[in-house]
Amino acid sequence: MDTQITLPTFDVERVRADFPILSRTVHERKGKPGKPLVYLDSAASAQKPRQVIDAMTRFLEEDYSNIHRGVHFLSQTATDQFEEARRKVARFLNAPSERNIVFTRSATEAVNLVAHSYGRTFLSEGDEIIVSVMEHHANIVPWQLLQMDKGIRIRVVPVDEHGVLDLNAYEDLLSDRTKLVAMTHCSNVLGTVTPAKIIARMAHERGVPVLFDGSQAAVHGVVDVQDIDADFYIMTGHKLYGPTGTGVLYGKYDLLKKMPPYQGGGDMIESVSFEGTTFKAPPARFEAGTPAITEVIGLGVALDYMEKLGREAIAAHEHDLLQYSTQQLSQIDGLRVYGTAPGKGPIISFTLEGVHPHDLGTIVDQYGVAVRVGRHCAEPLMERFGVGATARASFALYNTRAEADALVESVIAVKEFFGA
Amino acid sequence: MMDELRELYQEVILDHGKNPRNFRHPDDANREAKGENPMCGDRFMVYLKLKDGVVEDVAFQGRGCAISTASASMMTEVIKGKTEAEAKALFETFHDLCTKDDHDHGDHGPVDEDAMERLMVLSGVRQFPVRVKCATLAWHAMNAAIEGEDKASSE
């Protein structure tokens, strides 16, 4: 009997039609037609689908108001939509409840919130925080500020030549002094996906809570905070095809409950008097001031969009692009890829011998190819690999193999240009 | 290859970028300053030997892109033998060349016209605003060294 397996199809052309910006050209000048945009910088920030743009416009045109404070019709409508977005985020991460979800303005602010509120309350001199050498500056500098304030120590887990986290070194670093582990779930430079579940289990065996920076990981795979058993999990909306100004802090509720406020202001208090002010329960406790209402609602729609396409289908599509591009790029003489960990995310950092990444970035841009060049807010990692800067191509759900080809062709042109 | 790129990466620049002149650390340098571009990680040290208000020697070391390396290299060639005032005037005039349209150029005092003519090849960066810092990085460091600072203040 013939068995035919039907694979779920991912219609990338249909997906692309949802992103208005992808049909534009760049560098049009003096009557010369521009180049089609080949956007390979989604790890810095992703483009937004029409659905998100429209939802935000509709909200602003029809339902906009401040939230959590008015008795009037619009305030209630806006509050409902804002809180619905919180439920969507909870579902996206498989959080036990929307009470676990705190909205911040960015992933950076979410890390700072934990460093400030949890760190200053529960860490003291001599305590240690473990991070990895792959961290984005956003998961280094907040801890350094805490270090200056509290005299804690930051310990760093190394990676091997492929960019794989050294779990033995991690185990050795875990000690009675360890009070927090703060680790990326996916490197924004190497693409390495860290074994979050194992990292958390090893920390929990010593009673140490774990924070994961999921800014990249949440974009490229299915994240289940309960399965990982993360104590804190952080995401940023603008890399999830949502708007800027939206960050997410997931926290276990018993942890959030014992944490003091991060910022003071409206919407986070129960009652205010000059004799003493009492604070609301989480998540409201950590959401002082008017939040990015429209943007948070937009983020909810962006998550809907990803769910509708299917996060596993997205991951499979991106993995195909990663493999194809890596294979094509590797055929270029003198090109070195940084980060070859198995199961990595769709991020390719590379250098071309004899050409500085900054020059490479300028030239491929003339071909319409947008890549990131520089240190990617991960200077310690650059030092680890002994490289001043790299070029980085990152793939998203809307990229195609043809775009990977355009990248390869433009890099070959760079090589010819410099005679490298 | 597009005209704009040829304009930016002229042969002279590619040559200086690959074979920078005065790429060394002079033993008798008495001033040095660091120039760093945090965005791309480029980092130069510029060394000066100043004597009686004259730049007797100038050299640099570090890592950077073709534009920043070429600009640093050409700078060492045109600055050598200049007085401090002349070197500063060249810096200001060169800065204008990279950032402003011709008619907006300020008057920074007498300036070596031949040197400016040679530096014209770097004016292509005007069409690439994000690359202006590359072209001016070593110059800022040189200027800082003359001022007695140890690093160029980031703009």
XYZ file of N, CA and C in Angstrom, chain A residues 29-30 32 35 356 358-360 362-363 366-367 373-375 379 383 386-389 413-414 417-420, chain B residues 1-6 8-9 14 18 36-43 63-67 128 130-131 134:
162
model
N 18.338 55.746 -7.184
C 18.867 57.093 -7.398
C 19.039 57.434 -8.869
N 18.905 58.720 -9.108
C 19.100 59.309 -10.453
C 18.444 58.470 -11.538
N 17.859 55.554 -11.709
C 18.195 54.124 -11.743
C 17.284 53.373 -10.776
N 17.329 48.426 -5.710
C 17.497 46.976 -5.553
C 16.396 46.463 -4.643
N 37.267 43.869 6.052
C 36.660 44.218 7.337
C 35.134 44.129 7.207
N 32.806 45.817 8.313
C 32.136 47.098 8.061
C 32.119 47.428 6.560
N 33.230 47.143 5.903
C 33.290 47.368 4.449
C 32.351 46.400 3.743
N 32.343 45.160 4.220
C 31.457 44.158 3.631
C 29.993 44.612 3.739
N 28.742 47.623 4.008
C 28.435 48.746 3.118
C 28.237 48.266 1.685
N 29.072 47.320 1.267
C 28.996 46.887 -0.133
C 27.779 45.999 -0.388
N 24.681 47.900 -0.909
C 24.464 48.471 -2.236
C 23.733 47.481 -3.147
N 23.803 46.223 -2.789
C 23.055 45.187 -3.524
C 21.677 44.952 -2.917
N 26.620 44.423 10.929
C 28.062 44.255 11.098
C 28.487 44.909 12.404
N 29.527 44.377 13.010
C 30.023 44.984 14.238
C 30.204 43.954 15.326
N 29.950 44.397 16.544
C 30.202 43.527 17.690
C 28.914 42.959 18.280
N 30.511 42.063 23.159
C 31.949 42.276 23.057
C 32.783 41.139 23.658
N 35.815 38.928 21.788
C 37.155 38.707 22.338
C 37.457 37.215 22.398
N 38.513 36.100 19.272
C 39.649 36.868 18.763
C 39.342 37.646 17.497
N 38.147 38.191 17.441
C 37.746 38.906 16.228
C 37.155 40.252 16.647
N 37.521 41.291 15.911
C 37.064 42.628 16.284
C 35.604 42.846 15.971
N 35.154 42.210 14.932
C 33.772 42.384 14.482
C 33.445 41.253 13.514
N 30.773 39.329 -4.657
C 31.119 40.618 -5.264
C 32.085 41.394 -4.369
N 31.863 41.315 -3.058
C 32.769 41.982 -2.111
C 34.174 41.431 -2.262
N 35.750 42.642 -5.352
C 36.047 44.071 -5.226
C 37.368 44.287 -4.498
N 37.559 43.544 -3.432
C 38.766 43.734 -2.624
C 39.909 42.821 -3.075
N 39.648 41.988 -4.094
C 40.664 41.058 -4.544
C 41.115 40.146 -3.419
N 40.174 39.855 -2.533
C 40.533 39.067 -1.339
C 40.530 37.576 -1.664
N 30.061 46.971 -10.765
C 30.047 47.601 -9.431
C 29.496 49.023 -9.524
N 28.706 49.388 -8.539
C 28.049 50.685 -8.596
C 29.039 51.847 -8.485
N 28.674 52.947 -9.155
C 29.528 54.137 -9.152
C 29.783 54.644 -7.739
N 28.724 54.617 -6.908
C 28.851 55.150 -5.549
C 29.930 54.400 -4.773
N 30.001 53.080 -5.018
C 30.995 52.288 -4.304
C 32.395 52.605 -4.793
N 32.526 52.783 -6.120
C 33.823 53.158 -6.680
C 34.262 54.503 -6.116
N 33.431 55.660 -3.215
C 33.824 55.483 -1.815
C 35.160 54.752 -1.708
N 35.245 53.655 -2.448
C 36.455 52.827 -2.351
C 37.363 53.064 -3.562
N 41.850 51.752 -1.291
C 42.073 50.310 -1.184
C 43.553 50.034 -0.926
N 45.019 48.399 2.515
C 45.748 47.124 2.539
C 47.178 47.298 3.040
N 38.263 55.094 19.253
C 37.502 53.855 19.246
C 36.089 54.121 18.733
N 35.638 53.226 17.891
C 34.256 53.311 17.409
C 33.480 52.134 17.990
N 32.683 52.404 19.037
C 32.024 51.289 19.728
C 31.053 50.524 18.839
N 30.581 51.156 17.782
C 29.598 50.496 16.928
C 30.220 49.315 16.185
N 31.428 49.530 15.648
C 32.010 48.474 14.810
C 33.216 47.833 15.452
N 33.696 48.387 16.568
C 34.833 47.764 17.236
C 36.179 48.239 16.716
N 36.176 49.185 15.788
C 37.449 49.702 15.295
C 38.179 50.436 16.410
N 39.498 50.278 16.428
C 40.272 50.809 17.530
C 41.662 51.187 17.013
N 43.181 48.243 14.613
C 42.437 47.517 13.597
C 41.212 48.320 13.188
N 40.947 48.238 11.904
C 39.805 49.003 11.413
C 39.463 48.582 10.002
N 38.414 49.175 9.486
C 37.971 48.855 8.136
C 38.866 49.555 7.122
N 38.595 49.318 5.844
C 39.416 49.907 4.790
C 39.382 51.429 4.866
N 38.204 51.990 5.111
C 38.065 53.449 5.134
C 38.855 54.041 6.299
N 27.724 58.264 2.462
C 27.514 57.113 3.346
C 27.625 57.584 4.797
N 26.842 56.705 7.699
C 27.301 55.848 8.796
C 28.800 55.582 8.726
N 29.407 55.895 7.581
C 30.836 55.630 7.450
C 31.695 56.856 7.765
N 34.169 56.360 10.421
C 35.327 55.564 10.026
C 36.424 56.493 9.519
